[in-house]
PDB file of C-alpha atoms in Angstrom:
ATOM      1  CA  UNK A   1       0.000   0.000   0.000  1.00 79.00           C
ATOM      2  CA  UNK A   2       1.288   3.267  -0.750  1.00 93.00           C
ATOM      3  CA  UNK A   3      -0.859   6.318   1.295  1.00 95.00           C
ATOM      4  CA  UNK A   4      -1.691   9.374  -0.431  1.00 95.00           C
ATOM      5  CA  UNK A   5       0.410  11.495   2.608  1.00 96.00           C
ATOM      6  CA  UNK A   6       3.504   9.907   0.772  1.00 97.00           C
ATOM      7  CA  UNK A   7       2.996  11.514  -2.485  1.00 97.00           C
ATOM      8  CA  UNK A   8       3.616  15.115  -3.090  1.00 96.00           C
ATOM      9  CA  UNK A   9       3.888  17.079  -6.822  1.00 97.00           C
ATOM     10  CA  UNK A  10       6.852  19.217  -6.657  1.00 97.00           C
ATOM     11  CA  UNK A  11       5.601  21.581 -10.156  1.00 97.00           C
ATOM     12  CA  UNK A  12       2.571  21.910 -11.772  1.00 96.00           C
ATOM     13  CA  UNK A  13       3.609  20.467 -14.962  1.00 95.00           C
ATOM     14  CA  UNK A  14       1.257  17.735 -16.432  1.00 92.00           C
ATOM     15  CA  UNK A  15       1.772  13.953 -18.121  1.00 91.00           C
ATOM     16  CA  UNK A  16       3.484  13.913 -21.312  1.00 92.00           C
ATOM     17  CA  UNK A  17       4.593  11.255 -23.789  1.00 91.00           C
ATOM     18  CA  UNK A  18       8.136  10.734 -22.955  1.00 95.00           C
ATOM     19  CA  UNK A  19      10.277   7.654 -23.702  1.00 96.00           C
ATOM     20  CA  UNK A  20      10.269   6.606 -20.498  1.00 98.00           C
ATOM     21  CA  UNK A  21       9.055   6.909 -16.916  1.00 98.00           C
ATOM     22  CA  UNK A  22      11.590   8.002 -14.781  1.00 98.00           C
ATOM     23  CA  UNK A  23      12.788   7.421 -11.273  1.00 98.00           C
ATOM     24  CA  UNK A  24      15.307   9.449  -9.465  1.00 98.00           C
ATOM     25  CA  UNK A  25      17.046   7.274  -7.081  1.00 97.00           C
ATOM     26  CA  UNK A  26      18.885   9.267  -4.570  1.00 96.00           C
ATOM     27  CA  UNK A  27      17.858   9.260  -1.372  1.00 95.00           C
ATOM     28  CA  UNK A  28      16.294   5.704  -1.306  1.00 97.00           C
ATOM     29  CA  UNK A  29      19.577   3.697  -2.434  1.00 97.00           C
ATOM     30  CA  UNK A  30      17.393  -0.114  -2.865  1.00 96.00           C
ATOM     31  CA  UNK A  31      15.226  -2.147  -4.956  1.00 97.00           C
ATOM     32  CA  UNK A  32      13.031  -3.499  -1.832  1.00 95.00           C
ATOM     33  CA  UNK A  33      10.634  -1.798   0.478  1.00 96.00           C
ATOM     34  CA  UNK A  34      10.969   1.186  -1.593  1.00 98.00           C
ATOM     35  CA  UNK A  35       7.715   3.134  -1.820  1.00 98.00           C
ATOM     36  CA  UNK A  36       8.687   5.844  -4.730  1.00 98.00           C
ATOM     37  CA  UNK A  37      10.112   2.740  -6.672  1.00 98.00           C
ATOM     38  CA  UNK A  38       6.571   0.820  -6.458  1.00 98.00           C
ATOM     39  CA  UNK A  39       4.613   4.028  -7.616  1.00 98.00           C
ATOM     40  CA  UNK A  40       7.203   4.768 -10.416  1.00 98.00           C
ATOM     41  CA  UNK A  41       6.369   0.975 -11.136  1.00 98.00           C
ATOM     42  CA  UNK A  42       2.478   1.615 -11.207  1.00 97.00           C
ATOM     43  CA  UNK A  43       2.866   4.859 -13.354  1.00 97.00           C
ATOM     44  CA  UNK A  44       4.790   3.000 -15.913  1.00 98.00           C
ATOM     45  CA  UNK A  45       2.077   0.190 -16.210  1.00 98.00           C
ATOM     46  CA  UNK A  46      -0.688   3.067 -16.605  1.00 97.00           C
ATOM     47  CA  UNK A  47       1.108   4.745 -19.086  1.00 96.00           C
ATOM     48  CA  UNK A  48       2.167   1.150 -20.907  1.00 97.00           C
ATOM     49  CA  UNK A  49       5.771   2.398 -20.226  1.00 97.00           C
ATOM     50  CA  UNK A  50       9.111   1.112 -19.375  1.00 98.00           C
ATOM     51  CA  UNK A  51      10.854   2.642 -16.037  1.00 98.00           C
ATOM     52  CA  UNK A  52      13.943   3.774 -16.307  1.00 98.00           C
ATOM     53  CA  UNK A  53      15.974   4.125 -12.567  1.00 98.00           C
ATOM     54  CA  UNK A  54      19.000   6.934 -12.386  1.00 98.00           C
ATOM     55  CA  UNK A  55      21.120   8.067  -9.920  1.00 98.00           C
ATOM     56  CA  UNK A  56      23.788  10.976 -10.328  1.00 98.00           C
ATOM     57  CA  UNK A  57      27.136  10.978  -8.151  1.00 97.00           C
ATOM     58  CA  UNK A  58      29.035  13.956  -7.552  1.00 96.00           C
ATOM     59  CA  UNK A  59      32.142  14.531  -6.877  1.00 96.00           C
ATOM     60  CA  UNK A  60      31.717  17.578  -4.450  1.00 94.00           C
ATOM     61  CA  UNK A  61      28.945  15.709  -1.535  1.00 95.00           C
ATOM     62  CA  UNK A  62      29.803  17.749   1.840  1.00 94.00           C
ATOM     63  CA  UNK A  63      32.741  15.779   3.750  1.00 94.00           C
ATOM     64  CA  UNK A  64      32.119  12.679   1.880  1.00 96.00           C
ATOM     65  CA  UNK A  65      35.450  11.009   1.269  1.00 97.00           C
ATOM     66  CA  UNK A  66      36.482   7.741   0.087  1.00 97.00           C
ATOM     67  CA  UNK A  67      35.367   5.341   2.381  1.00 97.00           C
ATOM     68  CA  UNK A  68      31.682   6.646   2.083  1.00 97.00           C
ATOM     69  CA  UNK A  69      32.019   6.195  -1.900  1.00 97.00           C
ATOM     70  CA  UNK A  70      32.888   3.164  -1.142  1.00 97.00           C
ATOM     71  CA  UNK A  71      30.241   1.567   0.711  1.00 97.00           C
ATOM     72  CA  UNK A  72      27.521   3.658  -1.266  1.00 97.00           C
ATOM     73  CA  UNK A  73      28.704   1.837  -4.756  1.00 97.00           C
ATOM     74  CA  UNK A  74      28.442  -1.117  -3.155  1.00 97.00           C
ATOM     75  CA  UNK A  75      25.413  -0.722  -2.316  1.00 97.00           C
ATOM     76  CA  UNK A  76      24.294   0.558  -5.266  1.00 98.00           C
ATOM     77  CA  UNK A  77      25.998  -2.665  -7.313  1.00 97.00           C
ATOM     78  CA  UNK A  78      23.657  -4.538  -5.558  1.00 97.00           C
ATOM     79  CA  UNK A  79      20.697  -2.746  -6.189  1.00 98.00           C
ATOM     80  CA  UNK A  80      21.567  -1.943 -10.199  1.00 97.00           C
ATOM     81  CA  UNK A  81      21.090  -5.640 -10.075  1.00 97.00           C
ATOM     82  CA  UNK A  82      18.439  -6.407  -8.408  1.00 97.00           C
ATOM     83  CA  UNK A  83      16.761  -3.830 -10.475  1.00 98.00           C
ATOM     84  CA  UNK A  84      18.033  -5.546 -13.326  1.00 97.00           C
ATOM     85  CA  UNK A  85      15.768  -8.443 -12.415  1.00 97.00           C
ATOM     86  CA  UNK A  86      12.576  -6.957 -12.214  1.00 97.00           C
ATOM     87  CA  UNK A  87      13.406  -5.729 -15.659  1.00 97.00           C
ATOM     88  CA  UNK A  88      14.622  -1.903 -14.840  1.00 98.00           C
ATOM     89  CA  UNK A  89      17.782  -0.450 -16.275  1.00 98.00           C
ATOM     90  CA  UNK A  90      19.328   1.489 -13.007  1.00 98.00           C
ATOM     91  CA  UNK A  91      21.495   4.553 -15.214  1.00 98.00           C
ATOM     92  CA  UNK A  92      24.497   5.907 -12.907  1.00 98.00           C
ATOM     93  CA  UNK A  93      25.841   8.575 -14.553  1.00 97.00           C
ATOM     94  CA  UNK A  94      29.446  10.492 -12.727  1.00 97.00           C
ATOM     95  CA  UNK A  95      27.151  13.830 -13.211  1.00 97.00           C
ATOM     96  CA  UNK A  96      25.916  16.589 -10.343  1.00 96.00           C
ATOM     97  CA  UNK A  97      22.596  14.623  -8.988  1.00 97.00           C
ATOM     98  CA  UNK A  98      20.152  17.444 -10.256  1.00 97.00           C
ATOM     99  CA  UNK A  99      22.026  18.080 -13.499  1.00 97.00           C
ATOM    100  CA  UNK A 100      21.607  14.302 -14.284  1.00 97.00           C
ATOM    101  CA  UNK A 101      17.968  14.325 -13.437  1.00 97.00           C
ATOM    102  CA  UNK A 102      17.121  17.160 -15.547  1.00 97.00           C
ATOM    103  CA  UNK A 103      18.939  16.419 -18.399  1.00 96.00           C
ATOM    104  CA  UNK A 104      17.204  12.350 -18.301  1.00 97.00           C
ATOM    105  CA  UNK A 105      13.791  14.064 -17.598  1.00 97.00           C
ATOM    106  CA  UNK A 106      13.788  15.576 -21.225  1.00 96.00           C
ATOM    107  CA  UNK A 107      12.899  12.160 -22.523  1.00 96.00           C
ATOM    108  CA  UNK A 108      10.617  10.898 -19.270  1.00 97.00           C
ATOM    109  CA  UNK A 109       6.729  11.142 -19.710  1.00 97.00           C
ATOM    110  CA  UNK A 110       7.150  11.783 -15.810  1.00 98.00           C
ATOM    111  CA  UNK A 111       9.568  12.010 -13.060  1.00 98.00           C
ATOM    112  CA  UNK A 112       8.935  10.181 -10.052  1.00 98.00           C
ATOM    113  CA  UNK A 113      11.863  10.996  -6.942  1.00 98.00           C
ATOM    114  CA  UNK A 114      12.443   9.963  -3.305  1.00 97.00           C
ATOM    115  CA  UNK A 115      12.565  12.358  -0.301  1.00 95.00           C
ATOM    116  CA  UNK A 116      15.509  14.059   1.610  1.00 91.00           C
ATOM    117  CA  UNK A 117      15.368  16.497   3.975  1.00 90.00           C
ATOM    118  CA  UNK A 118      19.256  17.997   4.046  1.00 93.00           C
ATOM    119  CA  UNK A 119      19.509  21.020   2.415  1.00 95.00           C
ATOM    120  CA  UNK A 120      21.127  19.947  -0.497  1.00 96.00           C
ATOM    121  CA  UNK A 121      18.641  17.268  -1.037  1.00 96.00           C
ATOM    122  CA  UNK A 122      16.306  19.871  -0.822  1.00 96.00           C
ATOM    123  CA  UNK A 123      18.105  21.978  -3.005  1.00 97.00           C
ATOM    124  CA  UNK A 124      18.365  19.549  -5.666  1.00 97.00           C
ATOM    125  CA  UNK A 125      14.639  18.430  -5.726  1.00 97.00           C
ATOM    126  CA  UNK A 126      13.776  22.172  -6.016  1.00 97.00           C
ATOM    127  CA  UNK A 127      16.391  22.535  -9.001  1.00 97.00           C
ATOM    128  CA  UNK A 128      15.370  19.620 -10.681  1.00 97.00           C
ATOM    129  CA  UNK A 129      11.142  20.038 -10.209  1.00 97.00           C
ATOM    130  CA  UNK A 130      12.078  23.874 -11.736  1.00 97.00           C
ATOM    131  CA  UNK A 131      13.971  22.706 -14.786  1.00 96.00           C
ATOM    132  CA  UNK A 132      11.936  19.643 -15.628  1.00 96.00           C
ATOM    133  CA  UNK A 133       9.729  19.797 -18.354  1.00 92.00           C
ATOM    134  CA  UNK A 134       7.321  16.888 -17.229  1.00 96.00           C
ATOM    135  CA  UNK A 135       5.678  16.614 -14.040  1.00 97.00           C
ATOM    136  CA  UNK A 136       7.874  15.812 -10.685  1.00 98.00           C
ATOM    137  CA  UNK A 137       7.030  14.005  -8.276  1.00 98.00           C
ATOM    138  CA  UNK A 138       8.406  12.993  -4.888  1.00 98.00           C
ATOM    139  CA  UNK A 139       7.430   9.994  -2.332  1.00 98.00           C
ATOM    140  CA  UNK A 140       8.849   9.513   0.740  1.00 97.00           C
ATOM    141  CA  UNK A 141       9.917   5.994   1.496  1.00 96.00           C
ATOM    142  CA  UNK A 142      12.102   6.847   4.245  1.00 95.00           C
ATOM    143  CA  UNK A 143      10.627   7.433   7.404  1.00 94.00           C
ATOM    144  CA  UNK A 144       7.518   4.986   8.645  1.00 94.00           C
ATOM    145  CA  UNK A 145       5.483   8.172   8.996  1.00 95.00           C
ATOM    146  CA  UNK A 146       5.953  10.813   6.821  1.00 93.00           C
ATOM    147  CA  UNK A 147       7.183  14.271   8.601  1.00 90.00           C
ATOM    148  CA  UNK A 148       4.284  16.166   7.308  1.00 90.00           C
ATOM    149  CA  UNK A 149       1.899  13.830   8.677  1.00 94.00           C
ATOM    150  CA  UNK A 150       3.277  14.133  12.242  1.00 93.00           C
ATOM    151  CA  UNK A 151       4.148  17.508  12.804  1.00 90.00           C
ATOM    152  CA  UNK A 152       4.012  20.746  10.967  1.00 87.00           C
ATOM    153  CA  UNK A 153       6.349  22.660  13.331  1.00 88.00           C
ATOM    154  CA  UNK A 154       9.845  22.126  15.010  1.00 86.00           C
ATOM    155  CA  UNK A 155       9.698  19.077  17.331  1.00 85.00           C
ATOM    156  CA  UNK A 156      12.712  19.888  20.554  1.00 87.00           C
ATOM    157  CA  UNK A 157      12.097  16.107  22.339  1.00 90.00           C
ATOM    158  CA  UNK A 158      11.616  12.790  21.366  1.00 90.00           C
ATOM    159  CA  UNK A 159       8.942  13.033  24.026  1.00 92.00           C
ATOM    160  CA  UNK A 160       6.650  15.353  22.179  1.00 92.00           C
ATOM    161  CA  UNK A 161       7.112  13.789  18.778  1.00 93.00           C
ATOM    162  CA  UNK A 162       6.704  10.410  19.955  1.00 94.00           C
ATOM    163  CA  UNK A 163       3.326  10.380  20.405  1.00 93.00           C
ATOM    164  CA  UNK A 164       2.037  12.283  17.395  1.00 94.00           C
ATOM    165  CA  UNK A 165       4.085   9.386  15.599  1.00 95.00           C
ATOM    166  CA  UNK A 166       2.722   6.546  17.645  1.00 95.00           C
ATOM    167  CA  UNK A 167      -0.790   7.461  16.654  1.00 95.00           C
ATOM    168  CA  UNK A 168      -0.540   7.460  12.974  1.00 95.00           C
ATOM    169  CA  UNK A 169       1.226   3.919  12.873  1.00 95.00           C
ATOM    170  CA  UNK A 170      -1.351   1.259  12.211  1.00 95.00           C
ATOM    171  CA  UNK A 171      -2.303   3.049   9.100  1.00 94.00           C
ATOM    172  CA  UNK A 172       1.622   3.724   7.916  1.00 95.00           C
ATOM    173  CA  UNK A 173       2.902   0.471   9.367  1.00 94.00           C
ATOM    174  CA  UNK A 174       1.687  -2.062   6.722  1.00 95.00           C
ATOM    175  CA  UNK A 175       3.396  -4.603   4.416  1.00 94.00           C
ATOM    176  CA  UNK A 176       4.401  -2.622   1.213  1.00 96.00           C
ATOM    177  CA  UNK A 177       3.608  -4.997  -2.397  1.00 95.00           C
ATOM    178  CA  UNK A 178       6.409  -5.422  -4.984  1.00 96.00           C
ATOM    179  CA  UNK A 179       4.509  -4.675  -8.324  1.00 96.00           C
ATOM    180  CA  UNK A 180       5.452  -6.672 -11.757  1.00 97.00           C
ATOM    181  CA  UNK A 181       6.911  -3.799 -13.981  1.00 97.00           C
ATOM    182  CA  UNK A 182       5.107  -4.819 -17.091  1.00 97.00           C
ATOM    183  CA  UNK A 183       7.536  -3.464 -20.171  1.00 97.00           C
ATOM    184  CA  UNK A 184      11.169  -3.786 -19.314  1.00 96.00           C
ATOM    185  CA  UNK A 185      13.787  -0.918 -19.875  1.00 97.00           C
ATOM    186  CA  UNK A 186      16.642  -3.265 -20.548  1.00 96.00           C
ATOM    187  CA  UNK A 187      17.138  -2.697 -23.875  1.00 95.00           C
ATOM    188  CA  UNK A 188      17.493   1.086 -23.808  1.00 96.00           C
ATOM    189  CA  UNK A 189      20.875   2.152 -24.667  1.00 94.00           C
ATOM    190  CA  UNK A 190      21.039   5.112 -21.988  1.00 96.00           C
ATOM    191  CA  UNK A 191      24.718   4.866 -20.926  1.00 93.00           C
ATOM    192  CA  UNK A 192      26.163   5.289 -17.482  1.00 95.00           C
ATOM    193  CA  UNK A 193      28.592   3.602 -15.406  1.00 95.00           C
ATOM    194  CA  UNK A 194      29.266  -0.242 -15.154  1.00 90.00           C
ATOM    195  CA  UNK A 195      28.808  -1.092 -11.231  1.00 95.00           C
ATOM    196  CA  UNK A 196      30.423  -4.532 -11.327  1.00 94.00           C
ATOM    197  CA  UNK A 197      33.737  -2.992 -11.290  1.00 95.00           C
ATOM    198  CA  UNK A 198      33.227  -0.459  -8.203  1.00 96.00           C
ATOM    199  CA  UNK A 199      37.301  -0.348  -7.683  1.00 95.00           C
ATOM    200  CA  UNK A 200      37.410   0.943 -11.081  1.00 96.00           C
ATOM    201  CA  UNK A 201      34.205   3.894 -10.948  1.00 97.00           C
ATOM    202  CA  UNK A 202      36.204   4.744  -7.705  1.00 97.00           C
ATOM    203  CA  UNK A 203      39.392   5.334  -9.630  1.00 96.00           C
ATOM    204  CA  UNK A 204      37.408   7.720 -12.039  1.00 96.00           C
ATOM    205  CA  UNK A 205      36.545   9.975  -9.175  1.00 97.00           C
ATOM    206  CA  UNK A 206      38.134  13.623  -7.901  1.00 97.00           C
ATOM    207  CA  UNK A 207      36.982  12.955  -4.191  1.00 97.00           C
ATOM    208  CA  UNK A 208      38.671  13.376  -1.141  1.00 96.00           C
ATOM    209  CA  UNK A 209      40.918  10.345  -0.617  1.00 96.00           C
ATOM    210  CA  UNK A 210      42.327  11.168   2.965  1.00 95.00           C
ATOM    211  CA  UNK A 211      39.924   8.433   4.551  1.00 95.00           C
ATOM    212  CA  UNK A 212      40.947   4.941   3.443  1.00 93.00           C
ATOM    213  CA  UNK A 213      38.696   2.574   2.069  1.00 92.00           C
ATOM    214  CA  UNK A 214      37.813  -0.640   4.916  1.00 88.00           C
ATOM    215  CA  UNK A 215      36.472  -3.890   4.371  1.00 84.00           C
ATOM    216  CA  UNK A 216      34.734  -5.187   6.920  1.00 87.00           C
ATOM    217  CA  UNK A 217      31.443  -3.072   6.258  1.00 89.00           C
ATOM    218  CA  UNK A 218      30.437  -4.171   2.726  1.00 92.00           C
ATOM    219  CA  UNK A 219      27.527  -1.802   1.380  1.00 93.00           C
ATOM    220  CA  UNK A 220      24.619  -3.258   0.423  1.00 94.00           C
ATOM    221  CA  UNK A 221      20.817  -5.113   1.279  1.00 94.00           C
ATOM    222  CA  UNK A 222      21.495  -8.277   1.493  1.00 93.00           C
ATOM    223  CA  UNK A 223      24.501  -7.426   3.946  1.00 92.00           C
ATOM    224  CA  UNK A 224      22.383  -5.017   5.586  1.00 92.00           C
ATOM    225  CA  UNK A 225      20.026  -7.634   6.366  1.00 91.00           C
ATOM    226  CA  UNK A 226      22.677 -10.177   7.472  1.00 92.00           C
ATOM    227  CA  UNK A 227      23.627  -8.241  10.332  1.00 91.00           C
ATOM    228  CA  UNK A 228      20.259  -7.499  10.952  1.00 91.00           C
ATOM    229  CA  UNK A 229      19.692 -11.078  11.685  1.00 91.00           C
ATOM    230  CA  UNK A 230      23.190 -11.485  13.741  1.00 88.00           C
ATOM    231  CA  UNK A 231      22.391  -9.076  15.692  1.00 87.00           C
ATOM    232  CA  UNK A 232      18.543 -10.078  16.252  1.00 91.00           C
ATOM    233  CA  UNK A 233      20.258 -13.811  17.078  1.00 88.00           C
ATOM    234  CA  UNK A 234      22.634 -12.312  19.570  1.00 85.00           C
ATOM    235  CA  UNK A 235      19.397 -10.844  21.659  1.00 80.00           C
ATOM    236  CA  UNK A 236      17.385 -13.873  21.220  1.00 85.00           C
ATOM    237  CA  UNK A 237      20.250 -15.454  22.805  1.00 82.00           C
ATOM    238  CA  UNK A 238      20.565 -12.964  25.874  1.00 74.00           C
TER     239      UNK A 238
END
C-alpha cells in the first residue's frame, strides 16, 4: 500500500509522452521496500511504459570522502542488479545529482523521486522540479510516517514527537507490495557507469581520498540484512 500522505507534486507540470518513466534514485539507495520505486512501477504500467531508474554521483557531496564512496557503490551494485531483475535499467551517470535528473527528464513522460530532507537534497529536488519539463514528483519511502503527517512545526524532544508518531502507525505500518513492472527498460541504450567494477568507478573519481577505504562493512541489502539477523540472534540469545 502506498498512502496518499507519501505523495507530493513538486511543479505543476502535467503527463506527457516521454520515452520513459523516470525514477530518481537518490535518497532511497534499494530495490526493496521502496515506496517511490513501487509508484514509479504503477505509473509506468498506466502509461504502458518502461521505467527507467538513475542516480547521479558527484564529486563535491559535503565531507564525503572515500570510504563513504565506497560503501555507497556497493550498495548501489547490488541494487543496479536487483533492479536488473525486475526488468529496470538502473542509469548511474558520474554527473551533479540534479544536473543528471534534468537532463534524463527531457525524454521521461514523468519524473517520479524519493525524499531528503538535508539542504542539499532539498536543493536539488527544487532545481530539478524547476527545470523539468514533465511533471515531478516525490514519495517519501524513508521514514515509517511521513514528517508532514506528524508535525508541521519544530519538534525539541523525542517526548513530544513520539506520540504524534505513535498514533498514525497502524495506518503507515503495513506490508508494502512489490509490483510486476510490465515493459522492461533493458534494452534502452542510456549509458552510465558499469557497477560490477566499483574499484574501477572509484578510480574515475576527484573525491577526497584522505579516509581509506575498509572492508569489513560491505555496502549493500542483502549485507544489511545479514547483520540485521546477527544481531537479532545475539538478543534472542541474551
Amino acid at each position: 500500500m502506498i498512502q496518499q500522505d507519501r505523495v507530493q507534486r513538486l511543479n505543476d507540470n502535467d503527463l506527457r509522452k516521454g520515452r520513459f518513466v523516470l525514477y530518481w534514485m537518490q535518497a532511497s539507495q534499494r530495490a526493496e521496500w521502496n515506496h517511490a520505486l513501487e509508484f514509479a512501477i504503477e505509473r509506468a504500467n498506466e502509461m504502458g511504459q518502461a521505467l527507467v531508474c538513475l542516480f547521479g554521483i558527484t564529486d563535491t557531496y559535503p565531507e564525503a570522502n572515500l570510504r563513504h564512496y565506497a560503501f555507497m557503490l556497493e550498495g548501489l551494485r547490488e541494487t543496479q542488479v536487483s533492479l536488473r531483475n525486475r526488468g529496470i535499467q538502473l542509469v548511474v551517470r558520474h554527473q551533479s545529482p540534479e544536473d543528471s535528473a534534468a537532463d534524463m527528464a527531457k525524454d521521461a513522460s514523468l519524473l517520479v523521486t524519493d525524499c531528503g530532507y538535508t539542504r542539499i537534497q532539498r536543493m536539488w529536488r527544487d532545481h530539478v522540479a524547476k527545470r523539468a519539463t514533465c511533471s515531478v514528483v516525490q514519495v517519501e519511502t524513508d521514514v515509517v510516517v511521513p514528517i508532514g503527517v506528524v508535525s508541521s512545526k519544530e519538534e525539541y524532544a523525542a517526548a513530544t514527537i513520539r506520540p504524534k508518531i505513535h498514533r498514525h502507525l497502524d495506518r503507515f505500518l503495513v506490508p508494502l507490495r512489490e509490483r510486476r513492472l510490465k515493459k522492461d527498460s533493458l534494452g534502452l541504450r542510456l549509458g552510465g557507469l558499469d557497477l560490477s567494477d566499483v574499484n574501477g568507478v572509484l578510480a574515475g573519481l576527484n573525491i577526497d581520498r584522505s579516509v581509506s577505504r575498509q572492508g569489513f562493512y560491505i555496502g549493500g541489502t542483502s549485507r544489511a540484512k545479514a547483520w540485521l539477523d546477527d544481531f537479532i540472534a545475539v538478543k534472542l540469545r541474551d
